[in-house]
């Protein structure tokens, strides 16, 4: 297999980069769980980096197979095999799925034919939001480790749903003022989630709101309290203050303020269940299995 042959060279490059760092916080890996490279090579790389740097954070942005838009027949196999690796070796996995991204592009951004560039634009907004506090100063900082500490109640439950507000298309940055209440409302809107699972079918264990721009601390706290009181039934009662906030003073380019949402919700199981069902259907017939047994 190509992965096993290449992985040593890749780890060498990673090691060289890591040696050049003063204070390495962790690794971010972007891969898809449907294809061969992201699922096979990607998870192999994650476990190798884990061996090499056991005490560093491992954050993955994983594109999970979506219910309707499928690009490979063997997606369920690849995803099932790699989720196991992510459960074991990753510290935080941000689940993204192409169909949800398409929906956002079509419904919210009104793009009739979204390109991969448009989808990536959405993902990049979230990736940028999650790592903001590492890069810019702010009133209340957060980083990958803090995020994990606040978001992961049990080590295996580190699969997050992500969202971003305000949603803008690539060219047209909005010219209207957005306010903290608006951002909060958009942020918790199911249509805004970048994974095809509806949080109304589950409950939030924890969630995190990362605000950027000139935002008043008090306003954010009030809004978060407001959300928790209004949607009490969607938050588990055994974690009392389960919304973590972070504030960064530098807004993204072209926007006055923005917010990134990361939620650890039990409804993420829909996503795994869906893949599991497709897996079972194919595995029962032993379809396509010889490709996997042949490669070991």
PDB file of C-alpha atoms in Angstrom:
ATOM      1  CA  UNK A   1       0.000   0.000   0.000  1.00  0.00           C
ATOM      2  CA  UNK A   2       1.149   3.529  -0.776  1.00  0.00           C
ATOM      3  CA  UNK A   3       0.437   4.836   2.704  1.00  0.00           C
ATOM      4  CA  UNK A   4       2.807   2.540   4.528  1.00  0.00           C
ATOM      5  CA  UNK A   5       5.588   3.349   2.056  1.00  0.00           C
ATOM      6  CA  UNK A   6       5.116   7.100   2.189  1.00  0.00           C
ATOM      7  CA  UNK A   7       4.386   7.607   5.848  1.00  0.00           C
ATOM      8  CA  UNK A   8       8.017   7.641   6.985  1.00  0.00           C
ATOM      9  CA  UNK A   9       8.909  10.431   4.579  1.00  0.00           C
ATOM     10  CA  UNK A  10       5.900  12.409   5.741  1.00  0.00           C
ATOM     11  CA  UNK A  11       6.775  11.932   9.403  1.00  0.00           C
ATOM     12  CA  UNK A  12      10.302  13.161   8.615  1.00  0.00           C
ATOM     13  CA  UNK A  13       8.895  16.385   7.206  1.00  0.00           C
ATOM     14  CA  UNK A  14       6.611  16.758  10.223  1.00  0.00           C
ATOM     15  CA  UNK A  15       9.530  16.159  12.579  1.00  0.00           C
ATOM     16  CA  UNK A  16      11.587  18.813  10.825  1.00  0.00           C
ATOM     17  CA  UNK A  17       8.763  21.325  11.088  1.00  0.00           C
ATOM     18  CA  UNK A  18       8.187  20.472  14.739  1.00  0.00           C
ATOM     19  CA  UNK A  19      11.870  20.962  15.559  1.00  0.00           C
ATOM     20  CA  UNK A  20      11.677  24.470  14.127  1.00  0.00           C
ATOM     21  CA  UNK A  21       8.851  25.383  16.521  1.00  0.00           C
ATOM     22  CA  UNK A  22       9.394  27.161  19.832  1.00  0.00           C
ATOM     23  CA  UNK A  23       6.272  25.956  21.505  1.00  0.00           C
ATOM     24  CA  UNK A  24       4.391  23.401  19.491  1.00  0.00           C
ATOM     25  CA  UNK A  25       0.784  23.148  20.552  1.00  0.00           C
ATOM     26  CA  UNK A  26      -0.430  20.405  18.295  1.00  0.00           C
ATOM     27  CA  UNK A  27      -1.378  19.299  14.826  1.00  0.00           C
ATOM     28  CA  UNK A  28      -4.310  20.005  12.578  1.00  0.00           C
ATOM     29  CA  UNK A  29      -5.166  17.462   9.949  1.00  0.00           C
ATOM     30  CA  UNK A  30      -7.692  18.017   7.211  1.00  0.00           C
ATOM     31  CA  UNK A  31      -8.888  14.887   5.476  1.00  0.00           C
ATOM     32  CA  UNK A  32     -11.991  13.196   4.202  1.00  0.00           C
ATOM     33  CA  UNK A  33     -13.219   9.909   5.605  1.00  0.00           C
ATOM     34  CA  UNK A  34     -14.782   8.779   2.354  1.00  0.00           C
ATOM     35  CA  UNK A  35     -11.851   8.515  -0.012  1.00  0.00           C
ATOM     36  CA  UNK A  36      -8.845   6.250   0.246  1.00  0.00           C
ATOM     37  CA  UNK A  37      -6.107   8.784   0.898  1.00  0.00           C
ATOM     38  CA  UNK A  38      -7.731  10.822   3.627  1.00  0.00           C
ATOM     39  CA  UNK A  39      -9.186   7.829   5.397  1.00  0.00           C
ATOM     40  CA  UNK A  40      -6.280   5.420   5.055  1.00  0.00           C
ATOM     41  CA  UNK A  41      -3.173   7.549   4.804  1.00  0.00           C
ATOM     42  CA  UNK A  42      -4.717  10.307   6.929  1.00  0.00           C
ATOM     43  CA  UNK A  43      -5.487   8.116   9.903  1.00  0.00           C
ATOM     44  CA  UNK A  44      -2.159   6.298   9.569  1.00  0.00           C
ATOM     45  CA  UNK A  45      -0.441   9.660   9.755  1.00  0.00           C
ATOM     46  CA  UNK A  46      -2.489  10.609  12.812  1.00  0.00           C
ATOM     47  CA  UNK A  47      -1.494   7.467  14.668  1.00  0.00           C
ATOM     48  CA  UNK A  48       2.174   7.898  13.711  1.00  0.00           C
ATOM     49  CA  UNK A  49       2.202  11.530  14.850  1.00  0.00           C
ATOM     50  CA  UNK A  50       0.550  10.341  18.033  1.00  0.00           C
ATOM     51  CA  UNK A  51       3.404   7.880  18.648  1.00  0.00           C
ATOM     52  CA  UNK A  52       6.001  10.544  17.942  1.00  0.00           C
ATOM     53  CA  UNK A  53       4.366  13.418  19.881  1.00  0.00           C
ATOM     54  CA  UNK A  54       2.111  11.809  22.491  1.00  0.00           C
ATOM     55  CA  UNK A  55       1.660  14.990  24.548  1.00  0.00           C
ATOM     56  CA  UNK A  56       0.600  17.327  21.735  1.00  0.00           C
ATOM     57  CA  UNK A  57      -2.949  18.129  20.707  1.00  0.00           C
ATOM     58  CA  UNK A  58      -4.352  16.403  17.642  1.00  0.00           C
ATOM     59  CA  UNK A  59      -7.215  18.238  15.960  1.00  0.00           C
ATOM     60  CA  UNK A  60      -8.726  16.846  12.797  1.00  0.00           C
ATOM     61  CA  UNK A  61     -11.140  18.476  10.385  1.00  0.00           C
ATOM     62  CA  UNK A  62     -12.818  15.437   8.926  1.00  0.00           C
ATOM     63  CA  UNK A  63     -15.164  15.517   5.971  1.00  0.00           C
ATOM     64  CA  UNK A  64     -17.618  12.720   6.678  1.00  0.00           C
ATOM     65  CA  UNK A  65     -19.631  10.989   3.948  1.00  0.00           C
ATOM     66  CA  UNK A  66     -22.914  12.793   3.431  1.00  0.00           C
ATOM     67  CA  UNK A  67     -26.290  11.059   3.073  1.00  0.00           C
ATOM     68  CA  UNK A  68     -27.164  12.088  -0.487  1.00  0.00           C
ATOM     69  CA  UNK A  69     -23.949  13.305  -2.093  1.00  0.00           C
ATOM     70  CA  UNK A  70     -21.656  10.320  -2.399  1.00  0.00           C
ATOM     71  CA  UNK A  71     -18.522  10.326  -4.494  1.00  0.00           C
ATOM     72  CA  UNK A  72     -17.221   6.804  -3.885  1.00  0.00           C
ATOM     73  CA  UNK A  73     -19.102   3.560  -3.532  1.00  0.00           C
ATOM     74  CA  UNK A  74     -16.906   2.281  -0.723  1.00  0.00           C
ATOM     75  CA  UNK A  75     -17.312   5.404   1.432  1.00  0.00           C
ATOM     76  CA  UNK A  76     -19.016   3.508   4.289  1.00  0.00           C
ATOM     77  CA  UNK A  77     -16.072   1.093   4.523  1.00  0.00           C
ATOM     78  CA  UNK A  78     -13.441   3.811   4.529  1.00  0.00           C
ATOM     79  CA  UNK A  79     -15.329   5.902   7.053  1.00  0.00           C
ATOM     80  CA  UNK A  80     -15.991   2.994   9.397  1.00  0.00           C
ATOM     81  CA  UNK A  81     -12.362   1.939   9.355  1.00  0.00           C
ATOM     82  CA  UNK A  82     -11.095   5.448   9.994  1.00  0.00           C
ATOM     83  CA  UNK A  83     -13.578   6.511  12.684  1.00  0.00           C
ATOM     84  CA  UNK A  84     -12.067   3.869  14.923  1.00  0.00           C
ATOM     85  CA  UNK A  85      -8.649   5.487  14.481  1.00  0.00           C
ATOM     86  CA  UNK A  86     -10.064   8.926  15.217  1.00  0.00           C
ATOM     87  CA  UNK A  87     -11.752   7.701  18.394  1.00  0.00           C
ATOM     88  CA  UNK A  88      -8.423   6.358  19.616  1.00  0.00           C
ATOM     89  CA  UNK A  89      -5.891   8.913  18.422  1.00  0.00           C
ATOM     90  CA  UNK A  90      -7.536  12.279  17.871  1.00  0.00           C
ATOM     91  CA  UNK A  91      -8.212  14.822  20.634  1.00  0.00           C
ATOM     92  CA  UNK A  92     -10.804  16.851  18.772  1.00  0.00           C
ATOM     93  CA  UNK A  93     -12.525  16.004  15.526  1.00  0.00           C
ATOM     94  CA  UNK A  94     -14.558  18.674  13.775  1.00  0.00           C
ATOM     95  CA  UNK A  95     -17.105  16.883  11.628  1.00  0.00           C
ATOM     96  CA  UNK A  96     -17.921  18.556   8.345  1.00  0.00           C
ATOM     97  CA  UNK A  97     -20.008  17.112   5.613  1.00  0.00           C
ATOM     98  CA  UNK A  98     -20.296  18.096   1.982  1.00  0.00           C
ATOM     99  CA  UNK A  99     -24.049  17.908   1.809  1.00  0.00           C
ATOM    100  CA  UNK A 100     -24.532  20.282   4.715  1.00  0.00           C
ATOM    101  CA  UNK A 101     -22.055  22.646   3.046  1.00  0.00           C
ATOM    102  CA  UNK A 102     -24.004  22.421  -0.233  1.00  0.00           C
ATOM    103  CA  UNK A 103     -27.203  23.174   1.666  1.00  0.00           C
ATOM    104  CA  UNK A 104     -25.682  26.239   3.282  1.00  0.00           C
ATOM    105  CA  UNK A 105     -24.380  27.441  -0.086  1.00  0.00           C
ATOM    106  CA  UNK A 106     -27.737  26.994  -1.771  1.00  0.00           C
ATOM    107  CA  UNK A 107     -30.142  27.988   0.989  1.00  0.00           C
ATOM    108  CA  UNK A 108     -28.293  30.721   2.797  1.00  0.00           C
ATOM    109  CA  UNK A 109     -25.824  32.044   0.257  1.00  0.00           C
ATOM    110  CA  UNK A 110     -28.219  31.532  -2.683  1.00  0.00           C
ATOM    111  CA  UNK A 111     -25.564  29.998  -4.944  1.00  0.00           C
ATOM    112  CA  UNK A 112     -27.203  27.822  -7.584  1.00  0.00           C
ATOM    113  CA  UNK A 113     -24.044  25.911  -8.541  1.00  0.00           C
ATOM    114  CA  UNK A 114     -21.670  25.895  -5.575  1.00  0.00           C
ATOM    115  CA  UNK A 115     -18.078  24.992  -6.482  1.00  0.00           C
ATOM    116  CA  UNK A 116     -15.599  23.267  -4.195  1.00  0.00           C
ATOM    117  CA  UNK A 117     -14.109  26.718  -3.696  1.00  0.00           C
ATOM    118  CA  UNK A 118     -17.347  27.869  -2.099  1.00  0.00           C
ATOM    119  CA  UNK A 119     -17.493  24.820   0.153  1.00  0.00           C
ATOM    120  CA  UNK A 120     -13.880  25.321   1.170  1.00  0.00           C
ATOM    121  CA  UNK A 121     -14.621  28.965   1.863  1.00  0.00           C
ATOM    122  CA  UNK A 122     -17.098  27.868   4.550  1.00  0.00           C
ATOM    123  CA  UNK A 123     -14.727  25.337   6.065  1.00  0.00           C
ATOM    124  CA  UNK A 124     -11.892  27.846   6.091  1.00  0.00           C
ATOM    125  CA  UNK A 125     -14.068  30.275   8.040  1.00  0.00           C
ATOM    126  CA  UNK A 126     -14.512  27.682  10.774  1.00  0.00           C
ATOM    127  CA  UNK A 127     -10.876  26.587  10.759  1.00  0.00           C
ATOM    128  CA  UNK A 128      -9.810  30.185  11.027  1.00  0.00           C
ATOM    129  CA  UNK A 129     -12.276  30.769  13.857  1.00  0.00           C
ATOM    130  CA  UNK A 130     -11.102  27.800  15.895  1.00  0.00           C
ATOM    131  CA  UNK A 131      -7.459  28.860  15.737  1.00  0.00           C
ATOM    132  CA  UNK A 132      -8.005  32.633  16.020  1.00  0.00           C
ATOM    133  CA  UNK A 133      -6.910  32.929  19.600  1.00  0.00           C
ATOM    134  CA  UNK A 134      -3.593  31.290  18.822  1.00  0.00           C
ATOM    135  CA  UNK A 135      -2.890  33.940  16.222  1.00  0.00           C
ATOM    136  CA  UNK A 136      -4.359  37.190  17.515  1.00  0.00           C
ATOM    137  CA  UNK A 137      -4.638  38.877  20.903  1.00  0.00           C
ATOM    138  CA  UNK A 138      -8.032  39.028  22.568  1.00  0.00           C
ATOM    139  CA  UNK A 139      -9.860  39.702  25.813  1.00  0.00           C
ATOM    140  CA  UNK A 140     -10.491  36.066  26.552  1.00  0.00           C
ATOM    141  CA  UNK A 141      -8.170  33.674  24.825  1.00  0.00           C
ATOM    142  CA  UNK A 142      -8.661  30.069  23.972  1.00  0.00           C
ATOM    143  CA  UNK A 143      -6.528  27.513  22.183  1.00  0.00           C
ATOM    144  CA  UNK A 144      -6.791  23.940  20.978  1.00  0.00           C
ATOM    145  CA  UNK A 145      -6.014  22.555  24.407  1.00  0.00           C
ATOM    146  CA  UNK A 146      -8.414  24.836  26.263  1.00  0.00           C
ATOM    147  CA  UNK A 147     -11.084  23.997  23.738  1.00  0.00           C
ATOM    148  CA  UNK A 148     -10.551  20.291  24.348  1.00  0.00           C
ATOM    149  CA  UNK A 149     -10.487  20.693  28.124  1.00  0.00           C
ATOM    150  CA  UNK A 150     -13.790  22.528  28.040  1.00  0.00           C
ATOM    151  CA  UNK A 151     -15.461  20.459  25.358  1.00  0.00           C
ATOM    152  CA  UNK A 152     -14.602  16.832  26.017  1.00  0.00           C
ATOM    153  CA  UNK A 153     -16.336  15.357  29.076  1.00  0.00           C
ATOM    154  CA  UNK A 154     -15.212  11.809  28.235  1.00  0.00           C
ATOM    155  CA  UNK A 155     -12.149  11.109  26.113  1.00  0.00           C
ATOM    156  CA  UNK A 156     -13.964   9.236  23.371  1.00  0.00           C
ATOM    157  CA  UNK A 157     -16.659  11.872  22.889  1.00  0.00           C
ATOM    158  CA  UNK A 158     -14.639  14.375  20.913  1.00  0.00           C
ATOM    159  CA  UNK A 159     -16.649  14.641  17.715  1.00  0.00           C
ATOM    160  CA  UNK A 160     -17.914  18.186  17.311  1.00  0.00           C
ATOM    161  CA  UNK A 161     -20.439  19.916  15.111  1.00  0.00           C
ATOM    162  CA  UNK A 162     -19.305  23.276  13.809  1.00  0.00           C
ATOM    163  CA  UNK A 163     -21.028  26.393  12.583  1.00  0.00           C
ATOM    164  CA  UNK A 164     -20.142  29.928  11.625  1.00  0.00           C
ATOM    165  CA  UNK A 165     -21.927  33.268  11.595  1.00  0.00           C
ATOM    166  CA  UNK A 166     -22.497  35.541   9.761  1.00  0.00           C
ATOM    167  CA  UNK A 167     -22.546  33.400   6.637  1.00  0.00           C
ATOM    168  CA  UNK A 168     -21.353  35.351   3.629  1.00  0.00           C
ATOM    169  CA  UNK A 169     -20.611  34.249   0.111  1.00  0.00           C
ATOM    170  CA  UNK A 170     -17.085  34.603  -1.148  1.00  0.00           C
ATOM    171  CA  UNK A 171     -17.456  37.856  -3.067  1.00  0.00           C
ATOM    172  CA  UNK A 172     -20.258  39.630  -1.274  1.00  0.00           C
ATOM    173  CA  UNK A 173     -19.244  40.521   2.235  1.00  0.00           C
ATOM    174  CA  UNK A 174     -22.337  41.802   3.899  1.00  0.00           C
ATOM    175  CA  UNK A 175     -22.698  45.490   4.383  1.00  0.00           C
ATOM    176  CA  UNK A 176     -25.257  45.353   7.149  1.00  0.00           C
ATOM    177  CA  UNK A 177     -24.291  45.614  10.784  1.00  0.00           C
ATOM    178  CA  UNK A 178     -24.448  42.378  12.714  1.00  0.00           C
ATOM    179  CA  UNK A 179     -25.018  42.339  16.438  1.00  0.00           C
ATOM    180  CA  UNK A 180     -24.155  39.822  19.121  1.00  0.00           C
ATOM    181  CA  UNK A 181     -27.783  38.637  19.496  1.00  0.00           C
ATOM    182  CA  UNK A 182     -27.991  38.105  15.736  1.00  0.00           C
ATOM    183  CA  UNK A 183     -24.734  36.179  15.653  1.00  0.00           C
ATOM    184  CA  UNK A 184     -25.867  34.057  18.567  1.00  0.00           C
ATOM    185  CA  UNK A 185     -29.177  33.282  16.936  1.00  0.00           C
ATOM    186  CA  UNK A 186     -27.503  32.366  13.641  1.00  0.00           C
ATOM    187  CA  UNK A 187     -24.849  30.364  15.401  1.00  0.00           C
ATOM    188  CA  UNK A 188     -27.321  28.075  17.145  1.00  0.00           C
ATOM    189  CA  UNK A 189     -29.462  27.674  14.037  1.00  0.00           C
ATOM    190  CA  UNK A 190     -29.570  24.049  12.800  1.00  0.00           C
ATOM    191  CA  UNK A 191     -29.344  25.307   9.199  1.00  0.00           C
ATOM    192  CA  UNK A 192     -25.948  26.709  10.084  1.00  0.00           C
ATOM    193  CA  UNK A 193     -24.389  23.414  11.117  1.00  0.00           C
ATOM    194  CA  UNK A 194     -21.774  22.047   8.765  1.00  0.00           C
ATOM    195  CA  UNK A 195     -22.651  18.442   9.484  1.00  0.00           C
ATOM    196  CA  UNK A 196     -25.923  16.818   8.483  1.00  0.00           C
ATOM    197  CA  UNK A 197     -27.284  16.069  11.904  1.00  0.00           C
ATOM    198  CA  UNK A 198     -29.910  18.098  13.687  1.00  0.00           C
ATOM    199  CA  UNK A 199     -29.032  19.033  17.252  1.00  0.00           C
ATOM    200  CA  UNK A 200     -32.746  19.106  18.082  1.00  0.00           C
ATOM    201  CA  UNK A 201     -32.649  15.300  18.006  1.00  0.00           C
ATOM    202  CA  UNK A 202     -30.043  15.203  20.744  1.00  0.00           C
ATOM    203  CA  UNK A 203     -28.632  17.276  23.564  1.00  0.00           C
ATOM    204  CA  UNK A 204     -25.533  19.381  23.907  1.00  0.00           C
ATOM    205  CA  UNK A 205     -22.970  18.091  26.361  1.00  0.00           C
ATOM    206  CA  UNK A 206     -20.908  21.230  25.890  1.00  0.00           C
ATOM    207  CA  UNK A 207     -20.430  23.930  23.333  1.00  0.00           C
ATOM    208  CA  UNK A 208     -18.068  26.729  22.666  1.00  0.00           C
ATOM    209  CA  UNK A 209     -18.625  30.141  21.107  1.00  0.00           C
ATOM    210  CA  UNK A 210     -15.636  31.982  19.725  1.00  0.00           C
ATOM    211  CA  UNK A 211     -16.399  35.628  18.984  1.00  0.00           C
ATOM    212  CA  UNK A 212     -14.191  37.931  16.921  1.00  0.00           C
ATOM    213  CA  UNK A 213     -14.286  41.693  16.574  1.00  0.00           C
ATOM    214  CA  UNK A 214     -15.292  44.577  18.838  1.00  0.00           C
ATOM    215  CA  UNK A 215     -17.601  42.653  21.112  1.00  0.00           C
ATOM    216  CA  UNK A 216     -18.469  43.503  24.681  1.00  0.00           C
ATOM    217  CA  UNK A 217     -17.776  40.738  27.152  1.00  0.00           C
ATOM    218  CA  UNK A 218     -20.977  41.423  29.048  1.00  0.00           C
ATOM    219  CA  UNK A 219     -23.156  41.232  25.948  1.00  0.00           C
ATOM    220  CA  UNK A 220     -21.690  37.847  25.039  1.00  0.00           C
ATOM    221  CA  UNK A 221     -22.183  36.478  28.541  1.00  0.00           C
ATOM    222  CA  UNK A 222     -25.786  37.699  28.574  1.00  0.00           C
ATOM    223  CA  UNK A 223     -26.538  36.139  25.205  1.00  0.00           C
ATOM    224  CA  UNK A 224     -25.012  32.820  26.226  1.00  0.00           C
ATOM    225  CA  UNK A 225     -27.012  32.759  29.430  1.00  0.00           C
ATOM    226  CA  UNK A 226     -30.059  33.651  27.398  1.00  0.00           C
ATOM    227  CA  UNK A 227     -29.498  30.755  24.981  1.00  0.00           C
ATOM    228  CA  UNK A 228     -29.052  28.285  27.810  1.00  0.00           C
ATOM    229  CA  UNK A 229     -32.214  29.414  29.548  1.00  0.00           C
ATOM    230  CA  UNK A 230     -34.299  29.377  26.391  1.00  0.00           C
ATOM    231  CA  UNK A 231     -33.077  26.021  25.141  1.00  0.00           C
ATOM    232  CA  UNK A 232     -32.665  24.309  28.463  1.00  0.00           C
ATOM    233  CA  UNK A 233     -34.021  21.050  27.117  1.00  0.00           C
ATOM    234  CA  UNK A 234     -31.187  20.835  24.571  1.00  0.00           C
ATOM    235  CA  UNK A 235     -28.413  20.992  27.177  1.00  0.00           C
ATOM    236  CA  UNK A 236     -27.636  18.139  29.551  1.00  0.00           C
ATOM    237  CA  UNK A 237     -28.440  19.077  33.101  1.00  0.00           C
ATOM    238  CA  UNK A 238     -25.407  17.394  34.688  1.00  0.00           C
ATOM    239  CA  UNK A 239     -22.977  19.927  33.239  1.00  0.00           C
ATOM    240  CA  UNK A 240     -24.211  23.228  34.671  1.00  0.00           C
ATOM    241  CA  UNK A 241     -22.455  25.990  32.662  1.00  0.00           C
ATOM    242  CA  UNK A 242     -21.797  24.158  29.458  1.00  0.00           C
ATOM    243  CA  UNK A 243     -21.134  27.066  27.117  1.00  0.00           C
ATOM    244  CA  UNK A 244     -17.533  28.215  26.880  1.00  0.00           C
ATOM    245  CA  UNK A 245     -16.803  31.572  25.285  1.00  0.00           C
ATOM    246  CA  UNK A 246     -13.697  33.137  23.828  1.00  0.00           C
ATOM    247  CA  UNK A 247     -13.198  36.642  22.526  1.00  0.00           C
ATOM    248  CA  UNK A 248     -10.649  37.828  20.034  1.00  0.00           C
ATOM    249  CA  UNK A 249     -10.265  41.495  19.133  1.00  0.00           C
ATOM    250  CA  UNK A 250      -9.298  41.026  15.488  1.00  0.00           C
ATOM    251  CA  UNK A 251     -12.272  40.314  13.197  1.00  0.00           C
ATOM    252  CA  UNK A 252     -11.916  38.322   9.954  1.00  0.00           C
ATOM    253  CA  UNK A 253     -11.215  40.286   6.788  1.00  0.00           C
ATOM    254  CA  UNK A 254     -14.257  42.115   5.468  1.00  0.00           C
ATOM    255  CA  UNK A 255     -16.417  41.588   8.556  1.00  0.00           C
ATOM    256  CA  UNK A 256     -16.966  43.737  11.633  1.00  0.00           C
ATOM    257  CA  UNK A 257     -17.593  40.799  13.911  1.00  0.00           C
ATOM    258  CA  UNK A 258     -18.092  37.089  13.547  1.00  0.00           C
ATOM    259  CA  UNK A 259     -18.582  34.017  15.662  1.00  0.00           C
ATOM    260  CA  UNK A 260     -17.591  30.402  15.356  1.00  0.00           C
ATOM    261  CA  UNK A 261     -19.607  27.709  17.013  1.00  0.00           C
ATOM    262  CA  UNK A 262     -18.302  24.336  18.161  1.00  0.00           C
ATOM    263  CA  UNK A 263     -20.782  21.973  19.748  1.00  0.00           C
ATOM    264  CA  UNK A 264     -20.419  18.578  21.330  1.00  0.00           C
ATOM    265  CA  UNK A 265     -23.909  17.211  20.845  1.00  0.00           C
ATOM    266  CA  UNK A 266     -25.286  13.700  21.198  1.00  0.00           C
ATOM    267  CA  UNK A 267     -27.053  14.102  17.856  1.00  0.00           C
ATOM    268  CA  UNK A 268     -23.730  13.579  16.092  1.00  0.00           C
ATOM    269  CA  UNK A 269     -24.608   9.904  16.463  1.00  0.00           C
ATOM    270  CA  UNK A 270     -27.011  10.253  13.506  1.00  0.00           C
ATOM    271  CA  UNK A 271     -24.002  10.777  11.344  1.00  0.00           C
ATOM    272  CA  UNK A 272     -22.234   7.631  12.552  1.00  0.00           C
ATOM    273  CA  UNK A 273     -25.445   5.636  12.508  1.00  0.00           C
ATOM    274  CA  UNK A 274     -25.977   6.538   8.869  1.00  0.00           C
ATOM    275  CA  UNK A 275     -22.489   5.384   7.906  1.00  0.00           C
ATOM    276  CA  UNK A 276     -22.922   2.288  10.050  1.00  0.00           C
ATOM    277  CA  UNK A 277     -26.150   1.309   8.321  1.00  0.00           C
ATOM    278  CA  UNK A 278     -24.615   1.704   4.878  1.00  0.00           C
ATOM    279  CA  UNK A 279     -21.605  -0.280   6.048  1.00  0.00           C
ATOM    280  CA  UNK A 280     -23.765  -3.132   7.320  1.00  0.00           C
ATOM    281  CA  UNK A 281     -25.752  -3.283   4.097  1.00  0.00           C
ATOM    282  CA  UNK A 282     -22.609  -3.748   2.020  1.00  0.00           C
ATOM    283  CA  UNK A 283     -20.690  -5.864   4.488  1.00  0.00           C
ATOM    284  CA  UNK A 284     -23.557  -8.329   4.772  1.00  0.00           C
ATOM    285  CA  UNK A 285     -23.072  -9.106   1.100  1.00  0.00           C
ATOM    286  CA  UNK A 286     -19.275  -8.965   1.424  1.00  0.00           C
ATOM    287  CA  UNK A 287     -19.359  -6.433  -1.421  1.00  0.00           C
ATOM    288  CA  UNK A 288     -16.020  -4.889  -2.465  1.00  0.00           C
ATOM    289  CA  UNK A 289     -14.371  -6.674   0.426  1.00  0.00           C
ATOM    290  CA  UNK A 290     -11.589  -8.209  -1.644  1.00  0.00           C
ATOM    291  CA  UNK A 291     -10.006  -4.790  -2.214  1.00  0.00           C
ATOM    292  CA  UNK A 292      -9.512  -4.409   1.504  1.00  0.00           C
ATOM    293  CA  UNK A 293      -8.424  -7.956   2.338  1.00  0.00           C
ATOM    294  CA  UNK A 294      -6.032  -7.870  -0.614  1.00  0.00           C
ATOM    295  CA  UNK A 295      -4.343  -4.749   0.755  1.00  0.00           C
ATOM    296  CA  UNK A 296      -4.180  -6.276   4.212  1.00  0.00           C
TER     297      UNK A 296
END
